[in-house]
């Protein structure tokens, strides 16, 4: 690196004897730093060195610039622009890896051309201007196959970090259970980056308070509140009918709502509460909306499951109506929750198989363990456990990260039927990978749903 710095210094001194020494030192340091970064496999997303030199306002002839570039910049990162595909990509000089830039500018950014023909990029949110295309900061390795993942985020990443660099303007997202916890953070994050978010909640007062909180932080956010009570199939149907009447598209259906630790309770549809809220009602909601999802494609269904699905005792031999919606005498709250979370994984698996050819992809995920949410509100012991675990668990923003990753990440374009944890693909339980079991659950869910609808309970 020292040799490179001296070489740059001497070269510039030889060509431009009147250049200020401080400028020369800065130039030499920049080249040395890039040499170091390239040596260890890092790719710096900057403009070409030719542009950098011109921006220094050094009076050079074109001939001298080209000479300087040829002599000093052989190790620089080279960018390749395709005017046909309107994409920018480059190949790292040492690793040979290619990176690509996809999509529009990040939310709040605008490309402008000044009077003298210089291209600049304006960040209207942070009131900043730069010559550098902001998409370069979010360039990704070119994937050889759709399942060629490179983990960029982990359990410490927040939802806002995951969605950075994206513009969700024109996208519509439904988030169930969006008035608190992870659902609220999911909705808030999507709204911050331009999406129109529908808060689908049973408690409209709490939902409207959440809407006001988001608008206070981001007055331009597009937030709608709609009533949805998953303990009532009638409410699910009315929600879907109201949504269809608005003629809105639907690009993201995020099934986040869940209950946990309930004493034995039956819904108005004569089904066990945990099973209906966590699985069957959201299964019904998806079926009612999947035509809109298909016409809005590419679209995604994101189902918030849990690592608790690994403790389910549902199998091909044991699955039945009485197991999914048990009676009072055999009901156990943890068992009911674990079974409902396996239903989430299996539902996502079969849904993706049915709709992927229509441009609708589905993935399930685990958000994190014992976070500070209202999930534990039904029993004092669970509240104590969650309180004690709080210092060691994720924040709500971190808990929403995997949901946001599954909803918007370009890495998942064309990818569905998978299970994610900490923004990374994760292998679910053996039962969660069983396509035959997923099909049996689907058929059984349809029968139970039709039976409840035919009885007209809750109408």
Short mmCIF file of C-alpha atoms in Angstrom, two decimals:
data_model
loop_
_atom_site.label_atom_id
_atom_site.label_comp_id
_atom_site.label_asym_id
_atom_site.label_seq_id
_atom_site.Cartn_x
_atom_site.Cartn_y
_atom_site.Cartn_z
CA UNK A 1 0.00 0.00 0.00
CA UNK A 2 2.87 2.39 0.79
CA UNK A 3 4.41 1.74 -2.61
CA UNK A 4 1.11 2.45 -4.30
CA UNK A 5 0.71 5.72 -2.40
CA UNK A 6 4.22 6.84 -3.32
CA UNK A 7 3.59 5.88 -6.95
CA UNK A 8 0.41 7.96 -7.08
CA UNK A 9 2.13 10.89 -5.38
CA UNK A 10 5.10 10.85 -7.74
CA UNK A 11 2.93 10.41 -10.80
CA UNK A 12 0.70 13.35 -9.96
CA UNK A 13 3.72 15.46 -8.98
CA UNK A 14 5.30 14.62 -12.35
CA UNK A 15 2.19 15.45 -14.39
CA UNK A 16 0.80 18.35 -12.36
CA UNK A 17 3.49 20.25 -10.54
CA UNK A 18 1.10 22.95 -9.34
CA UNK A 19 -1.31 20.67 -7.47
CA UNK A 20 -1.64 21.27 -3.76
CA UNK A 21 0.19 18.68 -1.66
CA UNK A 22 -2.85 17.97 0.54
CA UNK A 23 -4.87 17.03 -2.52
CA UNK A 24 -2.11 14.64 -3.59
CA UNK A 25 -2.03 12.98 -0.19
CA UNK A 26 -5.83 12.47 -0.26
CA UNK A 27 -5.67 10.93 -3.71
CA UNK A 28 -2.83 8.62 -2.72
CA UNK A 29 -4.66 7.49 0.42
CA UNK A 30 -7.83 6.72 -1.55
CA UNK A 31 -5.96 4.52 -3.99
CA UNK A 32 -4.11 2.76 -1.17
CA UNK A 33 -7.37 2.10 0.68
CA UNK A 34 -9.01 0.65 -2.43
CA UNK A 35 -5.99 -1.57 -3.03
CA UNK A 36 -6.31 -2.89 0.54
CA UNK A 37 -10.04 -3.50 0.23
CA UNK A 38 -9.70 -5.33 -3.08
CA UNK A 39 -6.92 -7.47 -1.69
CA UNK A 40 -9.25 -8.81 1.01
CA UNK A 41 -12.22 -9.31 -1.24
CA UNK A 42 -14.24 -6.19 -0.52
CA UNK A 43 -15.93 -4.29 -3.34
CA UNK A 44 -16.28 -0.53 -2.84
CA UNK A 45 -19.36 0.88 -4.52
CA UNK A 46 -18.02 4.19 -5.85
CA UNK A 47 -18.02 6.04 -9.11
CA UNK A 48 -15.26 5.40 -11.63
CA UNK A 49 -11.88 6.94 -10.84
CA UNK A 50 -12.21 9.06 -13.92
CA UNK A 51 -15.25 10.81 -12.42
CA UNK A 52 -13.51 11.17 -9.06
CA UNK A 53 -10.54 12.94 -10.64
CA UNK A 54 -12.78 15.29 -12.62
CA UNK A 55 -14.67 16.22 -9.44
CA UNK A 56 -11.43 17.51 -7.88
CA UNK A 57 -11.55 20.39 -10.36
CA UNK A 58 -7.98 19.73 -11.42
CA UNK A 59 -7.34 21.23 -14.84
CA UNK A 60 -6.16 18.23 -16.84
CA UNK A 61 -6.26 17.52 -20.51
CA UNK A 62 -8.20 14.40 -21.57
CA UNK A 63 -4.93 12.86 -22.68
CA UNK A 64 -3.39 13.27 -19.25
CA UNK A 65 -6.46 11.88 -17.51
CA UNK A 66 -6.36 8.74 -19.66
CA UNK A 67 -2.64 8.38 -19.02
CA UNK A 68 -3.17 8.70 -15.28
CA UNK A 69 -6.02 6.19 -15.36
CA UNK A 70 -4.03 3.63 -17.27
CA UNK A 71 -1.03 3.91 -14.97
CA UNK A 72 -2.68 4.10 -11.57
CA UNK A 73 -6.15 2.59 -11.77
CA UNK A 74 -5.56 -0.92 -13.01
CA UNK A 75 -6.74 -2.33 -9.67
CA UNK A 76 -9.85 -0.16 -9.44
CA UNK A 77 -13.39 -1.49 -9.49
CA UNK A 78 -14.78 -1.35 -13.02
CA UNK A 79 -18.47 -0.82 -13.67
CA UNK A 80 -20.39 -2.10 -16.65
CA UNK A 81 -23.58 -0.36 -17.77
CA UNK A 82 -26.12 -2.13 -19.98
CA UNK A 83 -28.24 0.41 -21.82
CA UNK A 84 -30.42 -2.41 -23.11
CA UNK A 85 -31.46 -3.85 -19.73
CA UNK A 86 -31.06 -0.55 -17.81
CA UNK A 87 -29.02 -2.35 -15.16
CA UNK A 88 -25.57 -1.74 -13.73
CA UNK A 89 -23.21 -4.53 -12.82
CA UNK A 90 -19.55 -5.08 -12.22
CA UNK A 91 -17.08 -7.90 -11.75
CA UNK A 92 -14.65 -7.80 -8.87
CA UNK A 93 -11.10 -7.80 -10.29
CA UNK A 94 -9.88 -10.48 -7.90
CA UNK A 95 -12.84 -12.66 -6.94
CA UNK A 96 -14.50 -12.53 -10.34
CA UNK A 97 -17.91 -12.15 -8.67
CA UNK A 98 -20.52 -10.06 -10.39
CA UNK A 99 -22.89 -7.75 -8.62
CA UNK A 100 -26.17 -6.44 -9.96
CA UNK A 101 -28.44 -3.53 -9.22
CA UNK A 102 -32.18 -4.07 -9.46
CA UNK A 103 -35.24 -1.91 -9.32
CA UNK A 104 -35.92 1.76 -8.85
CA UNK A 105 -34.13 4.23 -6.62
CA UNK A 106 -34.69 3.87 -2.86
CA UNK A 107 -37.80 5.48 -1.42
CA UNK A 108 -37.47 9.28 -1.26
CA UNK A 109 -34.64 9.49 -3.82
CA UNK A 110 -34.77 11.26 -7.18
CA UNK A 111 -32.37 11.37 -10.12
CA UNK A 112 -31.80 14.85 -11.53
CA UNK A 113 -29.66 16.39 -14.25
CA UNK A 114 -28.18 19.82 -13.57
CA UNK A 115 -28.01 22.64 -16.11
CA UNK A 116 -24.43 21.70 -17.00
CA UNK A 117 -25.40 18.07 -17.66
CA UNK A 118 -24.15 16.52 -14.39
CA UNK A 119 -26.27 13.67 -12.98
CA UNK A 120 -27.03 14.02 -9.28
CA UNK A 121 -29.15 12.00 -6.84
CA UNK A 122 -31.35 13.83 -4.32
CA UNK A 123 -32.48 12.30 -1.02
CA UNK A 124 -35.64 14.27 -0.24
CA UNK A 125 -36.14 12.64 3.16
CA UNK A 126 -32.71 13.48 4.60
CA UNK A 127 -32.23 16.61 2.44
CA UNK A 128 -28.96 15.43 0.91
CA UNK A 129 -27.49 15.42 -2.59
CA UNK A 130 -24.82 13.11 -3.99
CA UNK A 131 -23.22 12.22 -7.30
CA UNK A 132 -23.29 8.52 -6.40
CA UNK A 133 -26.20 6.27 -7.39
CA UNK A 134 -27.55 5.11 -3.97
CA UNK A 135 -28.44 1.71 -5.41
CA UNK A 136 -24.75 0.86 -5.51
CA UNK A 137 -24.84 0.46 -1.73
CA UNK A 138 -27.43 -2.32 -2.08
CA UNK A 139 -25.97 -4.22 -5.03
CA UNK A 140 -26.14 -7.99 -4.69
CA UNK A 141 -24.07 -10.91 -5.90
CA UNK A 142 -25.44 -12.34 -9.10
CA UNK A 143 -27.35 -15.56 -8.31
CA UNK A 144 -26.69 -18.64 -10.39
CA UNK A 145 -29.97 -20.20 -9.23
CA UNK A 146 -32.97 -18.74 -7.35
CA UNK A 147 -31.95 -20.73 -4.27
CA UNK A 148 -28.40 -19.34 -4.26
CA UNK A 149 -28.68 -17.34 -1.04
CA UNK A 150 -26.05 -15.13 0.50
CA UNK A 151 -26.92 -14.20 4.07
CA UNK A 152 -26.81 -10.42 4.45
CA UNK A 153 -28.78 -10.15 7.68
CA UNK A 154 -28.99 -12.06 10.95
CA UNK A 155 -30.75 -12.07 14.31
CA UNK A 156 -29.37 -8.64 15.19
CA UNK A 157 -30.70 -6.98 12.04
CA UNK A 158 -33.76 -4.74 12.29
CA UNK A 159 -36.68 -4.54 9.90
CA UNK A 160 -35.64 -1.02 8.88
CA UNK A 161 -32.16 -2.27 7.97
CA UNK A 162 -33.59 -5.10 5.87
CA UNK A 163 -35.76 -2.81 3.77
CA UNK A 164 -33.16 -0.07 3.27
CA UNK A 165 -32.65 0.86 -0.37
CA UNK A 166 -36.13 -0.15 -1.52
CA UNK A 167 -39.03 1.90 -2.80
CA UNK A 168 -42.36 0.25 -2.00
CA UNK A 169 -44.50 2.98 -3.52
CA UNK A 170 -47.54 1.51 -5.24
CA UNK A 171 -47.36 -1.73 -3.21
CA UNK A 172 -50.29 -2.78 -1.03
CA UNK A 173 -49.82 -4.88 2.09
CA UNK A 174 -52.28 -6.44 4.52
CA UNK A 175 -50.86 -7.12 7.99
CA UNK A 176 -53.06 -9.08 10.40
CA UNK A 177 -52.64 -8.30 14.09
CA UNK A 178 -50.92 -5.00 13.24
CA UNK A 179 -52.01 -3.02 16.30
CA UNK A 180 -49.20 -4.25 18.57
CA UNK A 181 -45.88 -6.07 18.77
CA UNK A 182 -44.21 -7.47 15.69
CA UNK A 183 -47.26 -6.76 13.55
CA UNK A 184 -47.06 -3.04 14.33
CA UNK A 185 -43.33 -2.90 13.59
CA UNK A 186 -43.93 -4.76 10.32
CA UNK A 187 -46.65 -2.32 9.27
CA UNK A 188 -44.64 0.72 10.35
CA UNK A 189 -41.57 -0.39 8.41
CA UNK A 190 -43.50 -1.04 5.20
CA UNK A 191 -45.28 2.32 5.49
CA UNK A 192 -42.00 4.20 6.03
CA UNK A 193 -40.81 3.00 2.63
CA UNK A 194 -43.89 3.94 0.66
CA UNK A 195 -46.21 0.91 0.82
CA UNK A 196 -49.93 1.33 1.43
CA UNK A 197 -50.49 -0.74 4.57
CA UNK A 198 -53.85 -2.07 5.75
CA UNK A 199 -53.90 -2.63 9.50
CA UNK A 200 -56.26 -5.60 9.87
CA UNK A 201 -57.25 -5.70 13.51
CA UNK A 202 -60.04 -6.71 15.87
CA UNK A 203 -59.48 -3.69 18.15
CA UNK A 204 -60.10 -0.64 15.95
CA UNK A 205 -59.29 1.85 18.70
CA UNK A 206 -55.82 0.36 19.17
CA UNK A 207 -55.35 0.17 15.39
CA UNK A 208 -56.23 3.84 14.92
CA UNK A 209 -53.78 4.82 17.68
CA UNK A 210 -51.09 2.88 15.84
CA UNK A 211 -52.02 4.65 12.62
CA UNK A 212 -51.59 8.04 14.31
CA UNK A 213 -48.21 7.01 15.73
CA UNK A 214 -46.98 6.12 12.25
CA UNK A 215 -48.34 9.34 10.73
CA UNK A 216 -46.66 11.42 13.44
CA UNK A 217 -43.31 9.95 12.45
CA UNK A 218 -43.99 9.89 8.70
CA UNK A 219 -46.87 12.21 7.66
CA UNK A 220 -46.68 10.95 4.07
CA UNK A 221 -47.33 7.32 5.12
CA UNK A 222 -50.35 5.59 3.58
CA UNK A 223 -52.22 3.70 6.30
CA UNK A 224 -55.69 2.17 6.25
CA UNK A 225 -57.50 0.51 9.15
CA UNK A 226 -59.99 -2.32 8.57
CA UNK A 227 -61.81 -4.52 11.04
CA UNK A 228 -60.87 -8.19 11.10
CA UNK A 229 -61.73 -10.63 13.88
CA UNK A 230 -60.13 -13.99 13.18
CA UNK A 231 -62.32 -15.61 15.84
CA UNK A 232 -65.25 -15.08 13.48
CA UNK A 233 -65.38 -16.55 9.98
CA UNK A 234 -68.17 -14.08 9.22
CA UNK A 235 -65.79 -11.22 10.03
CA UNK A 236 -63.15 -12.75 7.75
CA UNK A 237 -65.63 -12.93 4.89
CA UNK A 238 -66.81 -9.35 5.46
CA UNK A 239 -63.22 -8.12 5.51
CA UNK A 240 -62.47 -9.82 2.19
CA UNK A 241 -65.66 -8.46 0.61
CA UNK A 242 -64.84 -4.93 1.76
CA UNK A 243 -61.29 -5.22 0.46
CA UNK A 244 -62.48 -6.44 -2.93
CA UNK A 245 -64.97 -3.57 -3.12
CA UNK A 246 -62.14 -1.04 -2.83
CA UNK A 247 -60.53 -2.39 -6.04
CA UNK A 248 -57.11 -2.32 -4.43
CA UNK A 249 -54.32 -4.64 -5.58
CA UNK A 250 -52.56 -6.86 -3.03
CA UNK A 251 -48.84 -7.49 -3.21
CA UNK A 252 -48.12 -8.66 0.35
CA UNK A 253 -50.44 -10.67 2.58
CA UNK A 254 -48.71 -10.92 5.94
CA UNK A 255 -50.44 -13.36 8.28
CA UNK A 256 -48.97 -12.23 11.57
CA UNK A 257 -51.86 -12.52 14.08
CA UNK A 258 -51.79 -15.28 16.67
CA UNK A 259 -52.93 -16.19 20.17
CA UNK A 260 -51.02 -18.15 22.79
CA UNK A 261 -51.64 -19.64 26.20
CA UNK A 262 -55.42 -19.39 26.10
CA UNK A 263 -57.65 -21.30 28.48
CA UNK A 264 -59.97 -23.59 26.57
CA UNK A 265 -62.25 -21.39 24.46
CA UNK A 266 -64.56 -22.04 21.55
CA UNK A 267 -65.24 -19.49 18.84
CA UNK A 268 -68.68 -18.57 17.54
CA UNK A 269 -67.94 -21.04 14.74
CA UNK A 270 -67.73 -23.89 17.29
CA UNK A 271 -64.00 -24.40 16.79
CA UNK A 272 -61.17 -24.29 19.31
CA UNK A 273 -59.88 -20.69 19.47
CA UNK A 274 -56.13 -21.26 19.01
CA UNK A 275 -56.63 -23.42 15.94
CA UNK A 276 -59.10 -21.04 14.30
CA UNK A 277 -57.22 -17.79 14.95
CA UNK A 278 -53.73 -19.10 14.25
CA UNK A 279 -54.58 -21.23 11.22
CA UNK A 280 -58.08 -21.79 9.89
CA UNK A 281 -59.31 -18.17 9.74
CA UNK A 282 -56.10 -17.05 8.00
CA UNK A 283 -56.38 -20.04 5.67
CA UNK A 284 -59.90 -18.81 4.84
CA UNK A 285 -58.71 -15.22 4.39
CA UNK A 286 -56.04 -16.33 1.92
CA UNK A 287 -58.52 -18.34 -0.12
CA UNK A 288 -60.84 -15.34 -0.32
CA UNK A 289 -58.04 -13.03 -1.47
CA UNK A 290 -55.90 -15.21 -3.68
CA UNK A 291 -57.51 -14.03 -6.91
CA UNK A 292 -56.44 -10.50 -6.03
CA UNK A 293 -52.97 -11.78 -5.16
CA UNK A 294 -52.76 -13.52 -8.53
CA UNK A 295 -53.89 -10.49 -10.52
CA UNK A 296 -51.42 -8.32 -8.57
CA UNK A 297 -48.49 -10.67 -9.16
CA UNK A 298 -45.67 -10.82 -8.40
CA UNK A 299 -47.03 -11.02 -4.88
CA UNK A 300 -46.15 -12.79 -1.66
CA UNK A 301 -47.86 -14.47 1.27
CA UNK A 302 -45.81 -14.35 4.48
CA UNK A 303 -46.93 -16.59 7.34
CA UNK A 304 -45.50 -15.97 10.79
CA UNK A 305 -44.98 -19.38 12.38
CA UNK A 306 -42.61 -20.33 15.20
CA UNK A 307 -39.87 -22.72 16.15
CA UNK A 308 -42.57 -24.18 18.42
CA UNK A 309 -43.76 -26.11 15.36
CA UNK A 310 -40.93 -28.56 16.06
CA UNK A 311 -42.76 -29.72 19.20
CA UNK A 312 -46.02 -30.52 17.45
CA UNK A 313 -47.23 -34.13 17.58
CA UNK A 314 -49.18 -33.90 14.31
CA UNK A 315 -48.23 -36.66 11.88
CA UNK A 316 -49.67 -38.39 8.86
CA UNK A 317 -51.16 -41.05 11.11
CA UNK A 318 -52.52 -38.76 13.85
CA UNK A 319 -53.89 -35.76 11.99
CA UNK A 320 -57.65 -35.40 12.42
CA UNK A 321 -60.34 -32.84 13.18
CA UNK A 322 -60.32 -33.75 16.85
CA UNK A 323 -56.56 -33.23 17.05
CA UNK A 324 -56.64 -29.85 15.28
CA UNK A 325 -59.67 -28.57 17.19
CA UNK A 326 -59.68 -30.60 20.42
CA UNK A 327 -62.37 -30.78 23.04
CA UNK A 328 -62.08 -29.41 26.56
CA UNK A 329 -61.09 -32.74 28.13
CA UNK A 330 -57.93 -33.17 26.06
CA UNK A 331 -57.03 -29.50 25.49
CA UNK A 332 -53.55 -28.26 26.41
CA UNK A 333 -52.64 -24.69 25.54
CA UNK A 334 -49.00 -25.33 24.59
CA UNK A 335 -49.91 -28.36 22.52
CA UNK A 336 -52.60 -26.38 20.69
CA UNK A 337 -50.15 -23.57 19.97
CA UNK A 338 -47.41 -25.92 18.74
CA UNK A 339 -49.86 -27.72 16.45
CA UNK A 340 -51.16 -24.44 15.02
CA UNK A 341 -47.61 -23.32 14.24
CA UNK A 342 -46.91 -26.55 12.35
CA UNK A 343 -50.14 -25.89 10.46
CA UNK A 344 -48.66 -22.52 9.44
CA UNK A 345 -45.56 -24.16 7.97
CA UNK A 346 -47.53 -26.84 6.14
CA UNK A 347 -50.10 -24.32 4.88
CA UNK A 348 -47.33 -22.17 3.39
CA UNK A 349 -45.70 -25.20 1.79
CA UNK A 350 -48.84 -26.32 -0.05
CA UNK A 351 -50.05 -22.80 -0.83
CA UNK A 352 -46.80 -22.08 -2.65
CA UNK A 353 -47.22 -25.29 -4.65
CA UNK A 354 -50.71 -24.19 -5.74
CA UNK A 355 -50.03 -20.54 -6.54
CA UNK A 356 -46.37 -20.20 -7.53
CA UNK A 357 -47.17 -20.62 -11.22
CA UNK A 358 -49.58 -17.65 -10.88
CA UNK A 359 -46.80 -15.43 -9.56
CA UNK A 360 -47.81 -15.78 -5.90
CA UNK A 361 -45.07 -17.04 -3.58
CA UNK A 362 -45.47 -18.13 0.03
CA UNK A 363 -42.92 -18.55 2.82
CA UNK A 364 -43.19 -19.10 6.57
CA UNK A 365 -40.85 -17.90 9.29
CA UNK A 366 -39.88 -17.79 12.94
CA UNK A 367 -39.65 -14.19 14.24
CA UNK A 368 -37.81 -14.85 17.50
CA UNK A 369 -38.31 -16.23 21.00
CA UNK A 370 -40.19 -14.73 24.00
CA UNK A 371 -40.08 -11.14 22.79
CA UNK A 372 -41.86 -8.35 24.61
CA UNK A 373 -45.26 -8.68 22.93
CA UNK A 374 -48.83 -9.10 24.15
CA UNK A 375 -48.73 -12.80 23.25
CA UNK A 376 -48.18 -13.77 26.89
CA UNK A 377 -51.09 -11.74 28.27
CA UNK A 378 -53.40 -14.67 29.06
CA UNK A 379 -51.54 -16.13 32.06
CA UNK A 380 -49.41 -14.52 34.73
CA UNK A 381 -46.74 -17.25 34.57
CA UNK A 382 -46.12 -16.62 30.87
CA UNK A 383 -45.87 -12.90 31.59
CA UNK A 384 -43.20 -13.58 34.23
CA UNK A 385 -41.23 -15.83 31.86
CA UNK A 386 -41.36 -13.25 29.08
CA UNK A 387 -40.30 -10.51 31.50
CA UNK A 388 -37.28 -12.48 32.72
CA UNK A 389 -36.25 -13.34 29.16
CA UNK A 390 -36.58 -9.77 27.86
CA UNK A 391 -32.90 -8.77 28.30
CA UNK A 392 -31.84 -11.78 26.23
CA UNK A 393 -34.44 -11.64 23.46
CA UNK A 394 -34.81 -9.58 20.30
CA UNK A 395 -36.33 -6.15 20.16
CA UNK A 396 -39.61 -5.84 18.26
CA UNK A 397 -37.79 -4.24 15.33
CA UNK A 398 -35.45 -7.22 15.21
CA UNK A 399 -38.43 -9.55 15.55
CA UNK A 400 -40.05 -8.00 12.48
CA UNK A 401 -36.87 -8.28 10.37
CA UNK A 402 -37.48 -11.79 9.05
CA UNK A 403 -41.08 -10.95 8.18
CA UNK A 404 -39.91 -7.92 6.20
CA UNK A 405 -37.16 -9.99 4.58
CA UNK A 406 -39.68 -12.56 3.35
CA UNK A 407 -42.04 -9.80 2.18
CA UNK A 408 -39.71 -7.55 0.19
CA UNK A 409 -36.22 -9.01 -0.29
CA UNK A 410 -35.16 -9.31 -3.93
CA UNK A 411 -33.14 -12.37 -2.89
CA UNK A 412 -36.44 -14.23 -2.66
CA UNK A 413 -37.65 -13.37 -6.15
CA UNK A 414 -38.97 -16.65 -7.55
CA UNK A 415 -38.44 -18.43 -4.23
CA UNK A 416 -41.24 -19.95 -2.14
CA UNK A 417 -42.26 -22.87 0.01
CA UNK A 418 -39.39 -22.28 2.43
CA UNK A 419 -39.00 -21.57 6.14
CA UNK A 420 -36.83 -18.72 7.48
CA UNK A 421 -35.25 -17.80 10.78
CA UNK A 422 -33.02 -14.77 11.42
CA UNK A 423 -33.43 -13.69 7.78
CA UNK A 424 -31.87 -16.95 6.64
CA UNK A 425 -33.29 -20.10 5.12
CA UNK A 426 -33.75 -22.74 7.79
CA UNK A 427 -34.82 -26.38 7.54
CA UNK A 428 -38.12 -26.90 9.38
CA UNK A 429 -39.02 -30.06 11.27
CA UNK A 430 -39.39 -33.32 9.39
CA UNK A 431 -43.17 -32.95 9.55
CA UNK A 432 -42.84 -29.38 8.24
CA UNK A 433 -41.16 -30.70 5.08
CA UNK A 434 -43.76 -33.42 4.45
CA UNK A 435 -45.69 -32.48 1.30
CA UNK A 436 -48.15 -35.34 1.78
CA UNK A 437 -48.93 -34.13 5.29
CA UNK A 438 -49.33 -30.58 3.92
CA UNK A 439 -51.86 -31.87 1.38
CA UNK A 440 -53.78 -33.78 4.07
CA UNK A 441 -53.89 -30.67 6.28
CA UNK A 442 -55.12 -28.60 3.34
CA UNK A 443 -57.95 -31.02 2.56
CA UNK A 444 -58.89 -31.37 6.21
CA UNK A 445 -58.88 -27.58 6.66
CA UNK A 446 -61.20 -27.18 3.68
CA UNK A 447 -63.62 -29.76 5.09
CA UNK A 448 -63.65 -28.17 8.54
CA UNK A 449 -64.08 -24.72 7.02
CA UNK A 450 -66.92 -25.82 4.76
CA UNK A 451 -68.62 -27.58 7.64
CA UNK A 452 -68.53 -24.41 9.77
CA UNK A 453 -69.79 -22.27 6.88
CA UNK A 454 -72.59 -24.70 6.02
CA UNK A 455 -73.80 -24.70 9.62
CA UNK A 456 -73.99 -20.93 9.40
CA UNK A 457 -72.68 -20.53 12.93
CA UNK A 458 -71.73 -16.94 13.62
CA UNK A 459 -73.89 -15.47 10.80
#
